[in-house]
Amino acid sequence: MGIYQTFGLQPIINASGKMTALGASAVDPAVAKAMADAAMDYVDIQDLIRKAGAYIAKATDAEDGCPTPGAAAGIAIATAAVIAGTNLNLIEQLPFSEGFPNEIIIQKGHSIHFGASLTQMIRLGGGKPIEVGHANHVENAHVENAINERTAALFYVKSHHTVQKGMQKLETFIRLAKQYQLPLIVDAAAEEDLRFYVAQGADLVIYSGGKAIGGPTSGLICGRATYVEACRAQYKGIGRAMKVGKEAIVGLLTALQRYDVSAANATEQLRRMKWLVDQLSDIPGLKGEVVQDEAGRAIYRAQLKIDPHTAGLHASDLIRQLESGTPSIHTRNHYGNIGIISIDPRPLLAGQEEVIVQRIREIMQP
Ligand SMILES: *Cc1c(COP(=O)(O)O)cnc(C)c1O
């Protein structure tokens, strides 16, 4: 019996991705062991946070790093850092920031909901979000014209949640940040490349520890030393309400040490998803293929297209039946409305693709 079942919860097979709603990542045993060891001992927390920064810096090629309890907290802390710096009076005054440069400029198509509102996290850190342009169209002038003496930072989001067309590119934000000597914050929560945005010149880059990194519920900010110092300083202010535990920090560092976006991993994903598609190839009305991630990441998912006339059921029926069984199987359903469901290999534990195949066969060929 799994640990969650001992507390009366449903067993889950997560084939949908690194979804917060399903617990984001199931960590490697080495990460779990490191967290257990950390939980059973004492450490100077200030030293741990500072040392964690050095390890994060190494993993990201940044000047320094700061652990957080998640990327959402990272947004609030990074915002607070660019507004209050290391000034204790200001730090303790946040999120009230009237009278100080507190405007955070973000493109309208980047003002997303990732399970909660991104701009709310900016406000939590004392920022006043300034959404520029239109939901599907932003020009350089929209961004540049919004810059004034109250601007605290520019904010760029890299995510499949954002509007993918019509937005200004990262280069625009890097150029304007340099030109106006403003910090650039990048939310790269679910991205796999931990070095790219720092290398491009972003001042603070935010990642989720529980997504691509495969760590526990945690997060990190990396970037320029002065701004990262200011991030750490927020733990005397609003950051205290977002305390990151010693177990989470040690789990995050262990996951970072083991992290590499290796080709071997992609090959293994491909193999498992090809197998799954093969096993379902004789089901009438189901057409499977392996496709790469729409955002270009090295993720290979099985995509199952359901033709309701031949199959006798809609994709939405299959989704519902997979979820209502035991174990409850959660697929990736962004295209469910057009009859496509996807199986994400990343969160699947060993052998779970076999359970999925068996269950789909039971449902579609009773
Ligand atoms: C998931 C996500 C977040 C929040 O990350 P947590 O680690 O769950 O707090 C923030 N921004 C984006 C773009 C995300 O995808």
Coordinates of C-alpha atoms and ligand atoms in Angstrom, one line a residue:
M1 CA 0.0 0.0 0.0
G2 CA 1.3 3.4 -0.9
I3 CA 1.8 6.1 1.8
Y4 CA -1.2 8.1 0.5
Q5 CA -3.5 5.1 0.7
T6 CA -2.7 4.7 4.4
F7 CA -4.2 8.1 4.8
G8 CA -7.3 7.1 2.8
L9 CA -6.4 8.6 -0.5
Q10 CA -6.9 7.2 -4.1
P11 CA -3.9 5.7 -5.9
I12 CA -3.0 7.9 -8.9
I13 CA -1.1 7.3 -12.1
N14 CA 0.1 10.6 -13.4
A15 CA 0.5 10.6 -17.2
S16 CA -0.3 14.3 -17.5
G17 CA 3.0 16.0 -16.6
K18 CA 4.6 17.9 -13.8
M19 CA 1.2 19.0 -12.4
T20 CA 1.1 20.7 -9.1
A21 CA -2.4 19.4 -8.7
L22 CA -1.1 15.8 -8.7
G23 CA 2.0 16.5 -6.6
A24 CA 4.4 17.8 -9.3
S25 CA 7.3 15.3 -9.2
A26 CA 7.9 11.9 -7.6
V27 CA 11.5 12.2 -6.4
D28 CA 14.3 9.8 -7.0
P29 CA 15.1 7.6 -3.9
A30 CA 18.4 9.4 -3.5
V31 CA 16.6 12.7 -3.2
A32 CA 14.1 11.2 -0.7
K33 CA 16.9 9.8 1.4
A34 CA 18.7 13.1 1.4
M35 CA 15.5 14.8 2.6
A36 CA 14.9 12.3 5.3
D37 CA 18.5 12.7 6.6
A38 CA 18.1 16.5 6.5
A39 CA 14.8 16.3 8.4
M40 CA 16.4 14.2 11.2
D41 CA 19.3 16.7 12.0
Y42 CA 20.0 20.3 12.7
V43 CA 21.8 23.0 10.7
D44 CA 22.5 26.7 10.8
I45 CA 19.7 27.8 8.4
Q46 CA 21.4 31.1 7.3
D47 CA 24.5 29.1 6.4
L48 CA 22.4 26.5 4.6
I49 CA 20.6 29.1 2.5
R50 CA 23.9 30.8 1.6
K51 CA 25.6 27.5 0.8
A52 CA 22.6 26.4 -1.3
G53 CA 23.1 29.6 -3.2
A54 CA 26.6 28.5 -4.2
Y55 CA 25.3 25.1 -5.4
I56 CA 22.5 26.8 -7.3
A57 CA 25.0 29.2 -8.9
K58 CA 27.1 26.2 -10.0
A59 CA 24.1 24.4 -11.6
T60 CA 22.9 27.6 -13.4
D61 CA 26.2 29.4 -14.1
A62 CA 24.8 32.4 -12.3
E63 CA 26.7 34.6 -9.8
D64 CA 24.5 33.5 -6.9
G65 CA 21.3 31.7 -6.0
C66 CA 18.5 31.6 -3.5
P67 CA 16.3 28.6 -2.6
T68 CA 12.5 29.2 -2.3
P69 CA 9.5 27.0 -1.5
G70 CA 8.4 27.2 -5.1
A71 CA 8.4 29.4 -8.3
A72 CA 5.3 31.3 -7.2
A73 CA 7.1 32.3 -4.0
G74 CA 10.1 33.1 -6.2
I75 CA 8.1 35.6 -8.1
A76 CA 7.0 37.4 -4.9
I77 CA 10.5 37.3 -3.4
A78 CA 12.2 38.5 -6.6
T79 CA 9.7 41.3 -6.9
A80 CA 10.3 42.3 -3.3
A81 CA 14.0 42.2 -3.9
V82 CA 14.0 44.7 -6.8
I83 CA 11.8 47.0 -4.8
A84 CA 13.2 46.9 -1.3
G85 CA 16.8 45.7 -2.0
T86 CA 18.5 45.0 1.3
N87 CA 16.9 48.0 3.1
L88 CA 15.4 46.5 6.3
N89 CA 12.8 49.2 6.8
L90 CA 11.5 48.8 3.3
I91 CA 11.7 45.0 3.6
E92 CA 9.5 45.1 6.7
Q93 CA 7.1 47.5 5.1
L94 CA 6.3 45.3 2.1
P95 CA 3.9 44.6 0.4
F96 CA 3.1 48.3 1.0
S97 CA 5.4 50.1 -1.4
E98 CA 3.6 53.4 -2.3
G99 CA 6.0 56.1 -3.0
F100 CA 8.9 53.8 -4.1
P101 CA 9.6 52.5 -7.6
N102 CA 7.3 49.5 -7.6
E103 CA 6.0 49.1 -11.1
I104 CA 6.6 45.7 -12.8
I105 CA 6.1 45.7 -16.5
I106 CA 4.7 42.5 -18.1
Q107 CA 3.2 41.8 -21.5
K108 CA -0.5 41.2 -21.5
G109 CA -0.1 37.8 -23.1
H110 CA 2.3 36.8 -20.2
S111 CA -0.2 37.7 -17.5
I112 CA -1.1 34.0 -16.9
H113 CA -2.8 31.7 -14.5
F114 CA -0.6 28.7 -13.6
G115 CA -3.0 27.4 -11.0
A116 CA -3.0 30.9 -9.4
S117 CA -2.6 34.4 -10.8
L118 CA 1.0 35.4 -11.7
T119 CA 0.3 39.1 -11.2
Q120 CA -1.1 38.4 -7.7
M121 CA 2.4 36.9 -6.8
I122 CA 3.9 40.2 -8.1
R123 CA 1.5 42.2 -5.8
L124 CA 2.3 39.9 -2.9
G125 CA 5.9 41.1 -3.3
G126 CA 4.9 44.7 -3.2
G127 CA 4.9 45.1 -7.0
K128 CA 2.3 46.9 -9.1
P129 CA 1.9 44.9 -12.2
I130 CA 1.7 47.1 -15.4
E131 CA 0.3 44.9 -18.2
V132 CA 1.3 46.3 -21.5
G133 CA 0.0 45.8 -25.1
H134 CA -2.8 43.5 -25.9
A135 CA -3.5 39.8 -25.1
N136 CA -2.3 38.7 -28.6
H137 CA -0.3 41.7 -29.8
V138 CA 2.5 43.6 -28.1
E139 CA 5.0 46.0 -29.7
N140 CA 8.3 47.3 -28.5
A141 CA 6.7 50.7 -28.0
H142 CA 4.0 49.2 -25.7
V143 CA 6.8 48.0 -23.4
E144 CA 9.2 51.0 -23.8
N145 CA 6.4 53.7 -23.3
A146 CA 5.5 52.1 -20.0
I147 CA 9.0 52.6 -18.5
N148 CA 9.2 55.6 -16.2
E149 CA 10.7 56.7 -12.9
R150 CA 8.4 54.4 -10.9
T151 CA 9.4 51.3 -12.9
A152 CA 11.1 48.7 -10.6
A153 CA 11.7 45.9 -13.1
L154 CA 10.7 44.2 -16.4
F155 CA 9.2 40.8 -16.1
Y156 CA 9.3 38.1 -18.8
V157 CA 7.5 34.7 -18.7
K158 CA 8.7 31.6 -20.6
S159 CA 5.9 29.1 -20.4
H160 CA 3.5 27.1 -22.5
H161 CA 0.8 29.0 -20.5
T162 CA 1.6 32.3 -22.2
V163 CA 0.2 33.5 -25.6
Q164 CA 2.8 32.1 -28.0
K165 CA 2.3 34.5 -30.9
G166 CA 2.4 38.3 -31.1
M167 CA 4.5 38.8 -28.0
Q168 CA 7.8 40.7 -27.8
K169 CA 10.7 38.3 -27.5
L170 CA 13.2 37.9 -24.7
E171 CA 15.7 40.0 -26.7
T172 CA 13.5 43.1 -26.5
F173 CA 13.3 42.8 -22.8
I174 CA 17.1 42.3 -22.5
R175 CA 17.8 45.3 -24.7
L176 CA 15.3 47.6 -22.9
A177 CA 16.5 46.4 -19.4
K178 CA 20.1 47.3 -20.4
Q179 CA 19.1 50.6 -22.1
Y180 CA 17.1 51.8 -19.1
Q181 CA 19.3 50.1 -16.4
L182 CA 16.4 48.2 -15.0
P183 CA 16.5 44.6 -13.6
L184 CA 14.9 41.9 -15.8
I185 CA 13.2 39.1 -14.0
V186 CA 12.4 35.9 -15.9
D187 CA 9.9 33.3 -14.8
A188 CA 11.2 30.1 -16.3
A189 CA 9.4 27.9 -13.8
A190 CA 9.0 24.7 -15.9
E191 CA 12.0 25.2 -18.3
E192 CA 14.6 22.5 -18.6
D193 CA 17.6 24.7 -19.5
L194 CA 18.9 26.1 -16.2
R195 CA 21.6 28.3 -17.8
F196 CA 20.0 29.9 -20.9
Y197 CA 18.3 32.9 -19.3
V198 CA 21.2 33.9 -17.1
A199 CA 23.5 33.5 -20.0
Q200 CA 21.2 35.8 -22.1
G201 CA 21.6 38.5 -19.5
A202 CA 18.5 38.2 -17.2
D203 CA 19.2 39.6 -13.7
L204 CA 16.9 37.1 -11.8
V205 CA 15.6 33.8 -13.1
I206 CA 13.0 31.8 -11.3
Y207 CA 12.6 28.0 -11.5
S208 CA 10.3 25.5 -9.8
G209 CA 12.2 22.7 -8.1
G210 CA 9.4 20.2 -8.5
K211 CA 9.0 20.5 -12.3
A212 CA 11.8 19.9 -14.8
I213 CA 14.4 19.6 -12.0
G214 CA 12.4 16.7 -10.5
G215 CA 13.1 17.8 -7.0
P216 CA 10.7 18.1 -4.1
T217 CA 8.2 21.0 -3.6
S218 CA 10.7 23.8 -3.8
G219 CA 12.1 26.5 -6.1
L220 CA 15.1 28.6 -6.8
I221 CA 16.1 32.1 -8.0
C222 CA 19.4 32.6 -9.7
G223 CA 21.1 35.6 -11.1
R224 CA 23.2 38.6 -10.3
A225 CA 24.9 38.7 -6.9
T226 CA 23.4 42.0 -5.7
Y227 CA 19.9 41.1 -6.6
V228 CA 20.2 37.5 -5.2
E229 CA 21.5 39.0 -1.9
A230 CA 18.4 41.1 -1.9
C231 CA 16.2 38.0 -2.5
R232 CA 17.8 36.3 0.6
A233 CA 17.2 39.5 2.6
Q234 CA 13.4 39.2 2.0
Y235 CA 13.4 36.2 4.4
K236 CA 13.3 38.9 7.1
G237 CA 10.1 40.2 5.5
I238 CA 7.4 38.8 3.3
G239 CA 9.7 35.8 2.6
R240 CA 9.1 34.6 6.2
A241 CA 5.5 33.7 5.1
M242 CA 7.1 31.5 2.4
K243 CA 9.7 29.7 4.5
V244 CA 11.6 27.0 2.7
G245 CA 12.4 24.1 4.9
K246 CA 15.8 22.5 5.4
E247 CA 14.5 19.2 3.9
A248 CA 13.3 20.9 0.8
I249 CA 16.6 22.8 0.3
V250 CA 18.6 19.6 0.7
G251 CA 16.2 17.7 -1.6
L252 CA 16.5 20.5 -4.2
L253 CA 20.3 20.5 -4.0
T254 CA 20.4 16.7 -4.4
A255 CA 18.1 16.9 -7.4
L256 CA 20.2 19.6 -8.9
Q257 CA 23.4 17.5 -8.5
R258 CA 21.6 14.6 -10.3
Y259 CA 20.0 16.8 -12.9
D260 CA 21.0 16.7 -16.5
V261 CA 18.8 17.0 -19.5
S262 CA 20.4 13.9 -21.0
A263 CA 19.8 12.5 -24.4
A264 CA 19.5 9.1 -22.7
N265 CA 16.4 10.2 -20.9
A266 CA 14.8 11.3 -24.1
T267 CA 15.7 8.0 -25.8
E268 CA 14.1 6.1 -22.9
Q269 CA 10.9 8.3 -23.1
L270 CA 10.7 7.6 -26.8
R271 CA 11.1 3.9 -26.3
R272 CA 8.3 3.7 -23.7
M273 CA 5.9 5.9 -25.7
K274 CA 6.5 4.0 -28.9
W275 CA 5.8 0.8 -27.1
L276 CA 2.6 2.2 -25.7
V277 CA 1.4 3.4 -29.2
D278 CA 2.3 0.0 -30.7
Q279 CA 0.3 -1.9 -28.1
L280 CA -2.8 0.2 -28.9
S281 CA -2.4 0.2 -32.7
D282 CA -5.2 -2.4 -33.4
I283 CA -7.9 -0.5 -31.6
P284 CA -10.5 0.8 -34.0
G285 CA -11.0 4.6 -33.8
L286 CA -7.7 5.2 -31.9
K287 CA -4.7 6.5 -33.8
G288 CA -1.5 6.9 -31.8
E289 CA 1.8 8.6 -32.6
V290 CA 4.7 9.9 -30.6
V291 CA 5.2 13.7 -30.8
Q292 CA 7.7 16.1 -29.4
D293 CA 6.6 18.8 -26.9
E294 CA 4.9 21.8 -28.5
A295 CA 7.3 24.2 -26.8
G296 CA 10.3 22.3 -28.3
R297 CA 11.5 20.7 -25.1
A298 CA 13.1 17.3 -25.2
I299 CA 9.9 15.6 -24.1
Y300 CA 8.2 12.9 -26.2
R301 CA 4.6 12.1 -25.5
A302 CA 2.2 9.5 -26.9
Q303 CA -0.7 11.3 -28.6
L304 CA -3.9 9.3 -29.0
K305 CA -6.5 10.7 -31.4
I306 CA -9.9 9.3 -30.9
D307 CA -12.4 9.2 -33.7
P308 CA -15.8 9.0 -31.9
H309 CA -17.7 7.5 -34.9
T310 CA -15.4 4.5 -35.2
A311 CA -14.4 4.2 -31.5
G312 CA -17.9 4.6 -30.2
L313 CA -16.8 7.1 -27.5
H314 CA -15.4 10.6 -27.3
A315 CA -12.0 11.5 -26.0
S316 CA -13.7 13.2 -23.1
D317 CA -15.4 9.8 -22.2
L318 CA -12.1 8.0 -22.3
I319 CA -10.6 10.7 -20.0
R320 CA -13.4 10.4 -17.6
Q321 CA -13.3 6.6 -17.5
L322 CA -9.5 6.6 -17.0
E323 CA -9.8 9.0 -14.1
S324 CA -12.7 7.2 -12.4
G325 CA -10.9 3.8 -12.3
T326 CA -8.6 2.4 -9.6
P327 CA -5.8 3.5 -9.9
S328 CA -7.1 6.8 -11.2
I329 CA -5.2 7.5 -14.4
H330 CA -4.7 11.2 -15.3
T331 CA -3.8 12.0 -18.9
R332 CA -2.7 15.3 -20.5
N333 CA -5.8 16.8 -21.8
H334 CA -4.9 20.2 -23.3
Y335 CA -6.3 19.0 -26.7
G336 CA -9.1 16.9 -25.3
N337 CA -11.7 19.2 -26.9
I338 CA -10.4 18.2 -30.4
G339 CA -10.3 14.5 -29.6
I340 CA -6.7 14.2 -28.6
I341 CA -5.3 12.9 -25.3
S342 CA -1.6 12.7 -24.5
I343 CA 0.5 10.4 -22.3
D344 CA 3.4 12.2 -20.7
P345 CA 6.2 9.7 -19.9
R346 CA 8.1 12.0 -17.4
P347 CA 6.0 11.4 -14.3
L348 CA 5.3 7.7 -15.1
L349 CA 6.8 5.3 -12.6
A350 CA 8.3 2.0 -13.8
G351 CA 5.8 -0.2 -15.6
Q352 CA 2.8 2.2 -15.3
E353 CA 2.6 2.5 -19.1
E354 CA 1.5 -1.2 -19.0
V355 CA -1.3 -0.4 -16.6
I356 CA -2.4 2.5 -18.9
V357 CA -2.4 0.2 -22.0
Q358 CA -4.4 -2.4 -20.2
R359 CA -7.0 0.1 -18.9
I360 CA -7.4 1.7 -22.3
R361 CA -8.0 -1.7 -23.9
E362 CA -10.6 -2.6 -21.3
I363 CA -12.4 0.7 -21.9
M364 CA -12.3 0.7 -25.7
Q365 CA -12.6 -3.1 -26.4
P366 CA -14.9 -4.4 -23.7
Ligands
LIG1 C1 4.2 26.2 -12.2 C2 4.5 27.6 -12.5 C3 4.7 28.6 -11.5 C4 4.5 28.2 -10.0 O1 5.5 27.3 -9.6 P1 5.4 26.6 -8.2 O2 6.8 26.0 -8.0 O3 4.3 25.6 -8.2 O4 5.2 27.6 -7.2 C5 5.0 29.9 -11.8 N1 5.1 30.2 -13.1 C6 5.0 29.4 -14.1 C7 5.1 29.8 -15.5 C8 4.6 28.0 -13.9 O5 4.5 27.2 -14.9

